[in-house]
Every structure is written in structure tokens, then in C-alpha cells.
């Protein structure tokens, strides 16, 4: 199996754009690359371009903290995310790449009775759907993850946790490399430094994209721009029920192995895992103001570190190495939007918000299906844009993992 950082051969094709493509995907993050890969692999559609304003994977793709799990609450979401987790379970072999996918278990701590009841409900819903989920009492948590402070004397004592043992982490930049290589090998053109600045229309139908590298004709267009989706929709003349916020994270310096699972606390706004290299990777709730700037506010960082020191006293000895942020696209129900847009031949894949890394495989899988068949994949029928008119929302705030 090849490894991203020992193999110097990343020769994905960066050609001049062709005059036109069957499908143009706007956005070269994980979901855009995954869509292109599945268009070529599952549907034999190879006359495809991924059009990226910067370099592949410059956005959320490599800014996220790589938590993978499928323990969502709603009947509409669980099959989608769990199919995604099953794709992860086969992806290293399929892409022939070491993604450092590691099913080390994801704990979600609770700190109030209300929160504990909610998480127990999710555990029950997961089990009824065939998704692995367990409820742990504080002593079990201590045994599973010794660095968690389960003392009843802290500000927000731990009242129990859900555990998904199949959950875990992967290496995000390796996933970008692997998908880019696989898509390129199947004939997809990966056009970097190619910003979409407008759309060419014939009536209500999109016929091409206007870019910083010229006009590119398109049979169909898929918008996969994560935090910038509202701007892209605006260029096409419609609006999306999405708000863009910074979401930040940090890493410590490299320390000895102290943590071999992922621990999340939605109430205290902190979650942590330890990268294979040794850094403690730590995230927070999202920032409370809108922005397209890829940096977060200091006050969030301060609360995140306070919470971490309370929950994991051992972290007093760690040093902060680096902080960063990405721009996440948040919908009113914390669920994605997948499928048709108000413009003919223009499809949208966005709104994964704070939780789209785990969905990288399934997002591309179902969106490629929609682009080819012009109807949603059966796993995605509940995630259309129309739900915001009909009111059939899929509220996943409780399972989002980070505070909204
Ligand atoms: P992006 O990588 O942002 O891709 C969008 C691309 O579109 C960008 O490359 C951008 O340059 C391009 N683009 C935009 N406008 C244009 C244009 N006009 N022309 C051409 N290209 C354009 N999810 C989890 O499941 N688990 C986690 O632990 C997790 N942690 C996170 C932590 C942080 C700090 C952040 C910021 C996010 C986190 N997420 C997590 C969410 C996850 O990263 C995103 O939901 C997911 O990466 C979004 O899909 P993407 O990779 O395609 O997005
Ligand atoms: O969706 O599991 C998640 C997540 C963890 C951190 C950010 N998002």
C-alpha cells in the first residue's frame, strides 16, 4: 500500500481546460474530488473537470480534525452516515492508499441530565438501526479513557458517555492525495488555480462556467464549495439557507502517547484526539459571527483550553503549537443539502457544516448518482433544498458533535 508522504509521485493531471466537459465540479475539496472519483468509477463518466480556485484541498479538507463516526439521531441520517462509514472501512484497499484510518472509538461525554437523556436516546436509535453504540457510566469511561477527569467535584461533572467503537480518525491530506490520484487515473481533469466567477446560462439552464482560466462548457455542473456555497449560488442567481462561520482547531506539540480514542464534549465545547505523530488535536464549538476569513476568535480558544484543562488535567503539561480555522456552511437543521438547485443542470452539494469530513466518501457517492440520474440517490432523498419550503427538516443539532 502506498503512503502519501513517502511516495513522491503525485502526478495528477493539471492540463489546460478543455472547451467543454460532460460534468464540471466546482470545488476541489474532499467532496468535490470524491464526486469526481465516483462519477468516473461507478458511472463511467470520465469527461469530468474539478475546478478549484486555489490548490486541491486548501480549504476545510485539510483544516478539519478528522473525526469519523455514524452515530446520528434521525432515521433519514443514520443510513447515510453509516453507509459512509462502511465506505471508509473499504477505502484504503479500494484507493490503494494508506489513509491512516484508525477505528479507535469515539466517546461523546455528557454533563447534564438533559444531555445524558438525549445521548441515551441516540444510542437506542443507533442500536435499533444496526449501528454500534454503547452507553458508558463514568467508571467505564475512566477504564476506556484514563485521562478523562470523572471526579464529581468539577464544574460540569461527567454523567456518562456514548461510545461508538467503529468511529475514529484518518489522515485528511492523505485522503486528498488518494482521491486526486484515483480520479486523475480515471481521466478526470483537475484544474487548480481556476476560480469560478460566473455561470453561462441559456434561459434557466446552465451551459458553462466562467473562470479565471476562461469559459468552460458543461453538460452539468455540481457546486461543491463548502463554506463558499452561498457565494457560488449567488453567482448563479439563487440563495441558499446557509450561514458561513469560522470553525477553529489547534494542535499541541508532540507528546508521548496518552490518548488512544477520540473524546468529545459538546457542552464544554472541546474535543480531542492524539494524532499518530503525537500532537494532541483539539477542537471547539464554532465561532458566533459570520466570516469568510480562515481564522477564529480568541475567546473561543480560551474557553476551549479552559475546558480541556478541567476535563483532562494531564494537558497542563502540553504546549500550544498552532491554531487555524476553516469556514463551515451551516444549515438551519445541521444537515446537508444534496441534489437539484433552482437552475436546470446545476446541482448542489453543501451544508455539511462542522461534520463533513466523515461524509467524504458517501457525499461523493450519492452526489455522483444525482448528477448522472437527475434524481437523488435513495440515501439522500430527504436532503433536498425543497425541505426548507416544505418544513421537513432533519434536525441533527444534537448529534453534530460540536456546539452550534
Ligand atoms: P473544502 O475543502 O472547503 O472544499 C471546497 C472547495 O471549494 C475549496 O477548496 C475552495 O477553494 C473551493 N471553491 C470555493 N469557491 C470556489 C470558486 N468560486 N471557484 C472554484 N473553487 C472554489 N468534519 C468531520 O466530519 N469531522 C471533524 O472532525 C471535523 N472537524 C472540523 C474541524 C474544523 C476546524 C473545520 C473547519 C471543519 C471540520 N469538519 C469536520 C468539517 C469538514 O471539514 C467539512 O464539512 C468538509 O471538509 C467540507 O467538504 P470539502 O472538503 O469538500 O470542503
Ligand atoms: O462531526 O464528529 C464531528 C466533528 C467532530 C469535530 C468536528 N466535527
Short mmCIF file of C-alpha atoms and ligand atoms in Angstrom, two decimals:
data_model
loop_
_atom_site.label_atom_id
_atom_site.label_comp_id
_atom_site.label_asym_id
_atom_site.label_seq_id
_atom_site.Cartn_x
_atom_site.Cartn_y
_atom_site.Cartn_z
CA UNK A 1 0.00 0.00 0.00
CA UNK A 2 1.34 3.41 -0.90
CA UNK A 3 1.83 6.20 1.58
CA UNK A 4 1.21 9.90 0.91
CA UNK A 5 4.47 11.12 2.30
CA UNK A 6 6.92 8.52 1.12
CA UNK A 7 5.68 8.43 -2.45
CA UNK A 8 6.91 11.45 -4.45
CA UNK A 9 4.64 10.57 -7.37
CA UNK A 10 1.62 12.85 -7.19
CA UNK A 11 1.23 13.27 -10.86
CA UNK A 12 -2.42 14.10 -11.16
CA UNK A 13 -3.15 15.84 -14.39
CA UNK A 14 -3.19 19.66 -14.37
CA UNK A 15 -3.84 20.31 -18.05
CA UNK A 16 -5.27 23.25 -19.94
CA UNK A 17 -9.06 23.17 -19.61
CA UNK A 18 -10.88 21.51 -22.50
CA UNK A 19 -13.57 23.53 -24.28
CA UNK A 20 -16.27 21.55 -22.51
CA UNK A 21 -16.92 18.63 -20.19
CA UNK A 22 -19.90 16.38 -19.52
CA UNK A 23 -19.71 17.43 -15.88
CA UNK A 24 -17.86 20.30 -14.19
CA UNK A 25 -17.46 20.03 -10.42
CA UNK A 26 -16.80 23.37 -8.72
CA UNK A 27 -14.62 22.88 -5.63
CA UNK A 28 -11.56 20.67 -5.21
CA UNK A 29 -12.02 19.71 -1.56
CA UNK A 30 -12.79 16.21 -0.38
CA UNK A 31 -16.41 16.22 -1.53
CA UNK A 32 -15.63 17.60 -5.00
CA UNK A 33 -12.83 15.06 -5.51
CA UNK A 34 -14.96 12.24 -4.14
CA UNK A 35 -17.81 13.17 -6.50
CA UNK A 36 -15.48 13.18 -9.50
CA UNK A 37 -13.97 9.85 -8.44
CA UNK A 38 -17.37 8.17 -8.16
CA UNK A 39 -18.64 9.73 -11.42
CA UNK A 40 -15.75 8.02 -13.18
CA UNK A 41 -15.64 4.82 -11.15
CA UNK A 42 -19.31 4.00 -10.59
CA UNK A 43 -20.88 5.59 -13.66
CA UNK A 44 -18.13 5.59 -16.30
CA UNK A 45 -18.43 9.39 -16.72
CA UNK A 46 -14.81 10.40 -17.30
CA UNK A 47 -15.14 13.61 -19.27
CA UNK A 48 -15.17 15.47 -15.97
CA UNK A 49 -13.30 18.52 -14.61
CA UNK A 50 -12.81 19.51 -11.00
CA UNK A 51 -12.38 23.28 -10.99
CA UNK A 52 -10.58 24.63 -7.91
CA UNK A 53 -9.84 28.31 -7.17
CA UNK A 54 -6.73 27.54 -5.12
CA UNK A 55 -4.92 24.24 -4.83
CA UNK A 56 -6.65 20.92 -4.21
CA UNK A 57 -7.58 20.53 -0.57
CA UNK A 58 -6.73 24.07 0.53
CA UNK A 59 -9.99 24.51 2.46
CA UNK A 60 -11.85 22.51 5.07
CA UNK A 61 -10.46 19.33 3.53
CA UNK A 62 -7.20 19.78 5.42
CA UNK A 63 -8.38 22.06 8.22
CA UNK A 64 -10.65 19.54 9.90
CA UNK A 65 -9.93 17.35 12.89
CA UNK A 66 -10.82 14.11 11.06
CA UNK A 67 -13.41 12.65 13.44
CA UNK A 68 -15.31 9.83 11.71
CA UNK A 69 -18.48 8.29 13.16
CA UNK A 70 -22.05 7.49 12.15
CA UNK A 71 -23.95 7.94 15.42
CA UNK A 72 -26.53 10.45 14.20
CA UNK A 73 -30.11 10.52 15.51
CA UNK A 74 -32.64 10.74 12.71
CA UNK A 75 -33.97 7.89 10.61
CA UNK A 76 -33.01 9.89 7.48
CA UNK A 77 -29.39 10.49 8.57
CA UNK A 78 -28.29 7.24 10.18
CA UNK A 79 -28.31 5.13 6.98
CA UNK A 80 -26.48 7.89 5.07
CA UNK A 81 -23.67 8.31 7.59
CA UNK A 82 -23.37 4.59 8.32
CA UNK A 83 -23.10 3.76 4.63
CA UNK A 84 -20.36 6.40 4.63
CA UNK A 85 -18.57 4.67 7.49
CA UNK A 86 -18.77 1.37 5.65
CA UNK A 87 -17.19 3.02 2.60
CA UNK A 88 -14.36 4.23 4.88
CA UNK A 89 -13.89 0.65 6.07
CA UNK A 90 -13.03 -0.37 2.50
CA UNK A 91 -11.46 2.83 1.17
CA UNK A 92 -7.78 2.16 1.90
CA UNK A 93 -7.93 -1.05 -0.10
CA UNK A 94 -10.09 0.49 -2.83
CA UNK A 95 -7.88 3.58 -3.27
CA UNK A 96 -4.70 1.55 -2.61
CA UNK A 97 -3.51 4.19 -0.18
CA UNK A 98 -2.63 4.38 3.50
CA UNK A 99 -5.22 6.86 4.80
CA UNK A 100 -4.25 6.15 8.42
CA UNK A 101 -7.88 5.25 9.00
CA UNK A 102 -7.99 4.15 12.62
CA UNK A 103 -11.19 2.94 14.29
CA UNK A 104 -10.08 3.79 17.81
CA UNK A 105 -13.56 4.66 19.16
CA UNK A 106 -15.36 7.97 19.67
CA UNK A 107 -16.64 8.94 23.13
CA UNK A 108 -19.27 11.70 23.50
CA UNK A 109 -19.30 12.89 27.11
CA UNK A 110 -22.44 14.27 28.75
CA UNK A 111 -22.56 16.76 31.62
CA UNK A 112 -26.24 17.35 32.37
CA UNK A 113 -29.23 15.05 32.87
CA UNK A 114 -30.95 16.51 29.82
CA UNK A 115 -27.89 15.91 27.67
CA UNK A 116 -27.47 12.38 29.06
CA UNK A 117 -31.10 11.56 28.21
CA UNK A 118 -30.62 12.91 24.69
CA UNK A 119 -27.46 10.88 24.12
CA UNK A 120 -29.09 7.72 25.55
CA UNK A 121 -31.89 8.25 23.04
CA UNK A 122 -29.34 8.45 20.23
CA UNK A 123 -27.64 5.27 21.47
CA UNK A 124 -31.00 3.49 21.42
CA UNK A 125 -31.85 4.82 17.95
CA UNK A 126 -28.44 3.75 16.65
CA UNK A 127 -28.77 0.22 18.03
CA UNK A 128 -32.26 -0.17 16.55
CA UNK A 129 -30.78 0.81 13.18
CA UNK A 130 -27.90 -1.66 13.44
CA UNK A 131 -25.26 0.98 14.22
CA UNK A 132 -22.85 0.07 17.02
CA UNK A 133 -23.39 2.26 20.08
CA UNK A 134 -22.89 1.86 23.81
CA UNK A 135 -23.70 3.89 26.91
CA UNK A 136 -20.85 4.12 29.43
CA UNK A 137 -21.13 5.16 33.07
CA UNK A 138 -18.31 7.34 34.50
CA UNK A 139 -16.30 4.35 35.83
CA UNK A 140 -16.45 2.66 32.41
CA UNK A 141 -15.29 5.91 30.82
CA UNK A 142 -12.30 6.03 33.15
CA UNK A 143 -11.41 2.46 32.24
CA UNK A 144 -11.74 3.14 28.50
CA UNK A 145 -10.01 6.53 28.52
CA UNK A 146 -7.95 7.06 31.69
CA UNK A 147 -7.10 10.73 31.11
CA UNK A 148 -10.73 11.89 31.47
CA UNK A 149 -11.43 13.55 34.82
CA UNK A 150 -14.59 11.83 36.11
CA UNK A 151 -14.46 13.46 39.55
CA UNK A 152 -17.90 14.64 40.74
CA UNK A 153 -16.27 17.83 42.07
CA UNK A 154 -15.54 19.61 38.78
CA UNK A 155 -17.68 22.41 37.34
CA UNK A 156 -19.53 20.13 34.90
CA UNK A 157 -19.09 16.54 36.16
CA UNK A 158 -19.17 13.78 33.55
CA UNK A 159 -22.52 11.95 33.78
CA UNK A 160 -21.82 9.25 31.22
CA UNK A 161 -20.95 8.98 27.55
CA UNK A 162 -21.86 7.28 24.32
CA UNK A 163 -19.18 5.20 22.65
CA UNK A 164 -19.03 4.21 19.00
CA UNK A 165 -16.16 1.76 18.73
CA UNK A 166 -16.22 1.81 14.91
CA UNK A 167 -15.66 5.58 14.96
CA UNK A 168 -12.17 7.03 14.70
CA UNK A 169 -9.88 9.25 12.67
CA UNK A 170 -7.93 9.31 9.39
CA UNK A 171 -5.26 11.49 7.81
CA UNK A 172 -7.07 14.20 5.86
CA UNK A 173 -4.29 15.25 3.48
CA UNK A 174 -3.67 11.62 2.58
CA UNK A 175 -7.34 11.37 1.59
CA UNK A 176 -6.97 14.41 -0.71
CA UNK A 177 -3.90 12.86 -2.36
CA UNK A 178 -5.54 9.45 -2.72
CA UNK A 179 -8.75 10.78 -4.25
CA UNK A 180 -6.92 13.16 -6.58
CA UNK A 181 -4.69 10.36 -7.79
CA UNK A 182 -7.56 7.93 -8.26
CA UNK A 183 -9.76 10.46 -10.09
CA UNK A 184 -6.88 11.58 -12.29
CA UNK A 185 -6.03 7.98 -13.17
CA UNK A 186 -9.63 7.51 -14.33
CA UNK A 187 -9.29 10.52 -16.68
CA UNK A 188 -10.69 13.39 -14.59
CA UNK A 189 -9.06 16.80 -15.23
CA UNK A 190 -8.06 18.54 -12.00
CA UNK A 191 -7.89 22.25 -12.77
CA UNK A 192 -6.19 24.14 -9.96
CA UNK A 193 -5.88 27.94 -9.80
CA UNK A 194 -9.18 28.11 -11.67
CA UNK A 195 -11.75 30.26 -9.88
CA UNK A 196 -15.37 30.21 -10.97
CA UNK A 197 -16.51 33.82 -11.33
CA UNK A 198 -19.86 33.32 -13.04
CA UNK A 199 -22.12 30.93 -14.94
CA UNK A 200 -23.14 30.86 -18.59
CA UNK A 201 -26.88 30.37 -18.95
CA UNK A 202 -29.32 29.56 -21.75
CA UNK A 203 -32.63 30.55 -20.23
CA UNK A 204 -32.78 28.77 -16.89
CA UNK A 205 -30.19 26.16 -17.87
CA UNK A 206 -26.51 26.37 -17.01
CA UNK A 207 -24.30 25.68 -20.05
CA UNK A 208 -20.88 26.53 -18.73
CA UNK A 209 -18.74 28.11 -16.05
CA UNK A 210 -16.83 31.38 -16.41
CA UNK A 211 -13.46 31.06 -14.73
CA UNK A 212 -10.16 32.82 -14.16
CA UNK A 213 -8.82 30.44 -16.85
CA UNK A 214 -11.59 31.20 -19.32
CA UNK A 215 -15.00 29.81 -20.23
CA UNK A 216 -15.56 26.07 -19.82
CA UNK A 217 -18.65 24.47 -21.33
CA UNK A 218 -20.55 21.99 -19.14
CA UNK A 219 -23.36 19.50 -19.67
CA UNK A 220 -23.99 19.56 -15.94
CA UNK A 221 -22.42 21.48 -13.08
CA UNK A 222 -22.05 20.38 -9.46
CA UNK A 223 -21.39 23.06 -6.83
CA UNK A 224 -19.30 21.59 -4.01
CA UNK A 225 -17.85 24.73 -2.46
CA UNK A 226 -18.43 24.11 1.30
CA UNK A 227 -18.18 27.47 3.17
CA UNK A 228 -18.37 29.42 -0.09
CA UNK A 229 -21.53 27.74 -1.43
CA UNK A 230 -23.72 30.80 -0.75
CA UNK A 231 -21.35 32.92 -2.87
CA UNK A 232 -21.45 30.39 -5.70
CA UNK A 233 -25.24 30.14 -5.53
CA UNK A 234 -25.37 33.95 -5.67
CA UNK A 235 -23.36 33.89 -8.90
CA UNK A 236 -25.98 31.53 -10.33
CA UNK A 237 -28.83 33.77 -9.20
CA UNK A 238 -30.33 31.91 -6.24
CA UNK A 239 -29.82 31.89 -2.50
CA UNK A 240 -29.19 29.07 -0.03
CA UNK A 241 -30.34 28.76 3.59
CA UNK A 242 -26.72 28.59 4.70
CA UNK A 243 -24.64 30.69 7.04
CA UNK A 244 -20.86 30.60 6.88
CA UNK A 245 -18.89 30.60 10.14
CA UNK A 246 -15.28 30.04 11.16
CA UNK A 247 -14.64 26.78 12.99
CA UNK A 248 -11.26 26.53 14.62
CA UNK A 249 -8.93 23.90 15.98
CA UNK A 250 -5.44 23.62 17.43
CA UNK A 251 -2.61 21.17 18.00
CA UNK A 252 -0.17 20.81 20.85
CA UNK A 253 3.47 19.98 20.49
CA UNK A 254 4.33 16.31 20.09
CA UNK A 255 3.89 14.33 23.29
CA UNK A 256 4.14 10.66 24.28
CA UNK A 257 1.06 8.54 23.58
CA UNK A 258 -1.59 9.45 26.20
CA UNK A 259 -4.87 9.12 24.32
CA UNK A 260 -5.95 6.29 22.04
CA UNK A 261 -9.56 7.29 21.35
CA UNK A 262 -11.50 10.45 20.41
CA UNK A 263 -13.24 12.27 23.30
CA UNK A 264 -15.89 14.90 22.61
CA UNK A 265 -17.80 17.21 24.92
CA UNK A 266 -20.50 19.27 23.22
CA UNK A 267 -21.46 21.08 26.41
CA UNK A 268 -17.93 22.14 27.33
CA UNK A 269 -17.11 22.91 23.69
CA UNK A 270 -13.99 20.83 23.45
CA UNK A 271 -12.96 17.58 21.77
CA UNK A 272 -9.59 15.93 21.48
CA UNK A 273 -7.69 13.09 19.87
CA UNK A 274 -4.00 12.33 19.54
CA UNK A 275 -2.57 12.23 16.04
CA UNK A 276 -0.44 9.24 15.11
CA UNK A 277 2.54 11.64 15.09
CA UNK A 278 1.86 12.61 18.72
CA UNK A 279 0.20 16.06 18.68
CA UNK A 280 -2.99 16.50 20.69
CA UNK A 281 -5.57 17.66 18.14
CA UNK A 282 -8.25 19.75 19.79
CA UNK A 283 -11.36 21.49 18.50
CA UNK A 284 -14.05 23.79 19.83
CA UNK A 285 -17.56 24.96 19.06
CA UNK A 286 -17.96 27.17 16.02
CA UNK A 287 -17.41 30.90 16.20
CA UNK A 288 -20.52 33.01 16.73
CA UNK A 289 -20.03 35.51 13.90
CA UNK A 290 -20.09 35.08 10.13
CA UNK A 291 -16.88 35.32 8.19
CA UNK A 292 -15.02 34.07 5.15
CA UNK A 293 -11.66 34.70 6.85
CA UNK A 294 -9.97 31.46 7.81
CA UNK A 295 -9.21 32.40 11.39
CA UNK A 296 -11.23 32.15 14.59
CA UNK A 297 -11.71 34.34 17.63
CA UNK A 298 -9.51 34.27 20.71
CA UNK A 299 -12.40 33.91 23.17
CA UNK A 300 -13.39 30.52 21.68
CA UNK A 301 -9.80 29.33 22.01
CA UNK A 302 -9.65 30.49 25.63
CA UNK A 303 -12.83 28.58 26.57
CA UNK A 304 -11.67 25.52 24.70
CA UNK A 305 -8.39 25.41 26.62
CA UNK A 306 -10.17 26.06 29.95
CA UNK A 307 -12.50 23.13 29.28
CA UNK A 308 -9.63 20.88 28.19
CA UNK A 309 -7.66 21.55 31.37
CA UNK A 310 -10.71 20.76 33.50
CA UNK A 311 -11.58 17.54 31.68
CA UNK A 312 -8.02 16.31 31.02
CA UNK A 313 -5.73 17.69 33.76
CA UNK A 314 -2.72 15.95 32.15
CA UNK A 315 -2.89 18.55 29.38
CA UNK A 316 -1.47 21.22 31.69
CA UNK A 317 1.91 19.93 30.57
CA UNK A 318 1.26 20.37 26.84
CA UNK A 319 2.20 23.42 24.79
CA UNK A 320 0.08 25.05 22.12
CA UNK A 321 1.82 24.67 18.78
CA UNK A 322 -0.59 26.00 16.14
CA UNK A 323 -4.17 27.19 15.67
CA UNK A 324 -6.21 27.60 12.48
CA UNK A 325 -9.79 27.79 11.23
CA UNK A 326 -11.90 26.80 8.26
CA UNK A 327 -15.20 28.21 7.03
CA UNK A 328 -18.10 25.83 7.54
CA UNK A 329 -21.53 26.05 5.89
CA UNK A 330 -24.27 25.68 8.47
CA UNK A 331 -27.89 24.89 7.52
CA UNK A 332 -30.88 25.54 9.85
CA UNK A 333 -31.14 21.79 10.65
CA UNK A 334 -27.40 20.92 10.68
CA UNK A 335 -27.95 18.50 7.79
CA UNK A 336 -26.54 18.71 4.25
CA UNK A 337 -28.24 19.88 1.04
CA UNK A 338 -27.84 17.44 -1.84
CA UNK A 339 -29.43 17.48 -5.27
CA UNK A 340 -31.16 19.83 -7.66
CA UNK A 341 -30.94 23.62 -7.48
CA UNK A 342 -33.45 26.11 -8.92
CA UNK A 343 -31.23 26.27 -12.06
CA UNK A 344 -31.55 23.44 -14.58
CA UNK A 345 -28.47 21.19 -14.89
CA UNK A 346 -26.94 22.81 -11.79
CA UNK A 347 -26.72 20.57 -8.72
CA UNK A 348 -25.65 21.41 -5.18
CA UNK A 349 -23.76 19.53 -2.50
CA UNK A 350 -23.22 21.66 0.60
CA UNK A 351 -24.29 22.31 4.18
CA UNK A 352 -22.20 19.56 5.78
CA UNK A 353 -21.13 22.22 8.25
CA UNK A 354 -18.93 21.04 11.07
CA UNK A 355 -19.31 17.36 10.15
CA UNK A 356 -18.47 16.69 6.50
CA UNK A 357 -15.06 15.01 6.78
CA UNK A 358 -16.64 11.74 7.87
CA UNK A 359 -19.01 12.07 4.91
CA UNK A 360 -16.28 12.42 2.27
CA UNK A 361 -16.96 9.01 0.72
CA UNK A 362 -20.76 8.99 0.92
CA UNK A 363 -21.13 12.61 -0.17
CA UNK A 364 -19.37 11.91 -3.46
CA UNK A 365 -21.09 8.55 -3.86
CA UNK A 366 -24.65 9.90 -3.61
CA UNK A 367 -23.95 13.19 -5.39
CA UNK A 368 -22.42 11.43 -8.40
CA UNK A 369 -25.63 9.38 -8.59
CA UNK A 370 -27.77 12.57 -8.58
CA UNK A 371 -25.64 14.18 -11.30
CA UNK A 372 -26.00 11.14 -13.54
CA UNK A 373 -29.62 10.12 -12.90
CA UNK A 374 -31.07 13.57 -12.16
CA UNK A 375 -32.83 12.14 -9.10
CA UNK A 376 -31.41 11.74 -5.60
CA UNK A 377 -29.77 8.51 -4.52
CA UNK A 378 -32.14 6.60 -2.18
CA UNK A 379 -29.92 7.51 0.81
CA UNK A 380 -30.26 11.22 0.02
CA UNK A 381 -33.95 11.73 -0.76
CA UNK A 382 -34.56 13.65 2.49
CA UNK A 383 -31.76 16.15 1.92
CA UNK A 384 -33.14 18.25 -0.92
CA UNK A 385 -33.26 22.04 -0.92
CA UNK A 386 -37.08 21.86 -1.04
CA UNK A 387 -37.21 20.68 2.58
CA UNK A 388 -36.76 24.28 3.68
CA UNK A 389 -40.02 25.13 1.89
CA UNK A 390 -41.98 22.06 3.00
CA UNK A 391 -40.64 22.16 6.56
CA UNK A 392 -39.49 18.52 6.54
CA UNK A 393 -36.23 19.33 8.29
CA UNK A 394 -33.77 16.70 9.52
CA UNK A 395 -32.61 18.29 12.76
CA UNK A 396 -29.20 16.92 13.72
CA UNK A 397 -28.02 19.68 16.07
CA UNK A 398 -27.92 17.18 18.94
CA UNK A 399 -25.63 14.81 17.04
CA UNK A 400 -23.44 17.44 15.41
CA UNK A 401 -20.73 16.82 17.99
CA UNK A 402 -19.65 20.45 18.29
CA UNK A 403 -21.65 23.35 19.67
CA UNK A 404 -23.65 25.42 17.17
P1 LIG B 1 -13.48 22.26 1.20
O1 LIG B 1 -12.17 21.60 1.37
O2 LIG B 1 -13.67 23.57 1.90
O3 LIG B 1 -13.75 22.39 -0.36
C1 LIG B 1 -14.42 23.44 -1.01
C2 LIG B 1 -13.53 23.91 -2.12
O4 LIG B 1 -14.25 24.81 -2.97
C3 LIG B 1 -12.32 24.69 -1.60
O5 LIG B 1 -11.14 24.03 -1.98
C4 LIG B 1 -12.48 26.06 -2.24
O6 LIG B 1 -11.25 26.66 -2.56
C5 LIG B 1 -13.32 25.72 -3.48
N1 LIG B 1 -14.03 26.88 -4.02
C6 LIG B 1 -14.82 27.76 -3.35
N2 LIG B 1 -15.26 28.73 -4.18
C7 LIG B 1 -14.75 28.44 -5.40
C8 LIG B 1 -14.86 29.08 -6.69
N3 LIG B 1 -15.53 30.21 -6.86
N4 LIG B 1 -14.21 28.50 -7.74
C9 LIG B 1 -13.51 27.34 -7.58
N5 LIG B 1 -13.37 26.72 -6.39
C10 LIG B 1 -13.99 27.26 -5.32
N6 LIG B 1 -15.94 17.12 9.83
C11 LIG B 1 -15.97 15.88 10.41
O7 LIG B 1 -16.71 15.01 9.94
N7 LIG B 1 -15.16 15.57 11.46
C12 LIG B 1 -14.36 16.51 12.03
O8 LIG B 1 -13.63 16.19 13.00
C13 LIG B 1 -14.38 17.81 11.51
N8 LIG B 1 -13.61 18.77 12.08
C14 LIG B 1 -13.56 20.01 11.56
C15 LIG B 1 -12.71 20.94 12.16
C16 LIG B 1 -12.55 22.19 11.60
C17 LIG B 1 -11.63 23.18 12.27
C18 LIG B 1 -13.25 22.52 10.40
C19 LIG B 1 -13.06 23.86 9.76
C20 LIG B 1 -14.12 21.59 9.81
C21 LIG B 1 -14.30 20.34 10.39
N9 LIG B 1 -15.14 19.35 9.82
C22 LIG B 1 -15.17 18.09 10.37
C23 LIG B 1 -15.99 19.67 8.66
C24 LIG B 1 -15.37 19.24 7.32
O9 LIG B 1 -14.04 19.69 7.24
C25 LIG B 1 -16.18 19.83 6.15
O10 LIG B 1 -17.57 19.58 6.34
C26 LIG B 1 -15.77 19.22 4.80
O11 LIG B 1 -14.36 19.18 4.68
C27 LIG B 1 -16.36 20.05 3.65
O12 LIG B 1 -16.12 19.46 2.40
P2 LIG B 1 -14.85 19.77 1.45
O13 LIG B 1 -13.69 19.01 1.97
O14 LIG B 1 -15.24 19.47 0.07
O15 LIG B 1 -14.67 21.33 1.67
O1 LIG B 2 -18.77 15.84 13.21
O2 LIG B 2 -17.84 14.44 14.61
C1 LIG B 2 -17.92 15.55 14.08
C2 LIG B 2 -16.95 16.57 14.44
C3 LIG B 2 -16.00 16.46 15.39
C4 LIG B 2 -15.34 17.63 15.37
C5 LIG B 2 -15.86 18.44 14.44
N1 LIG B 2 -16.87 17.77 13.86
#
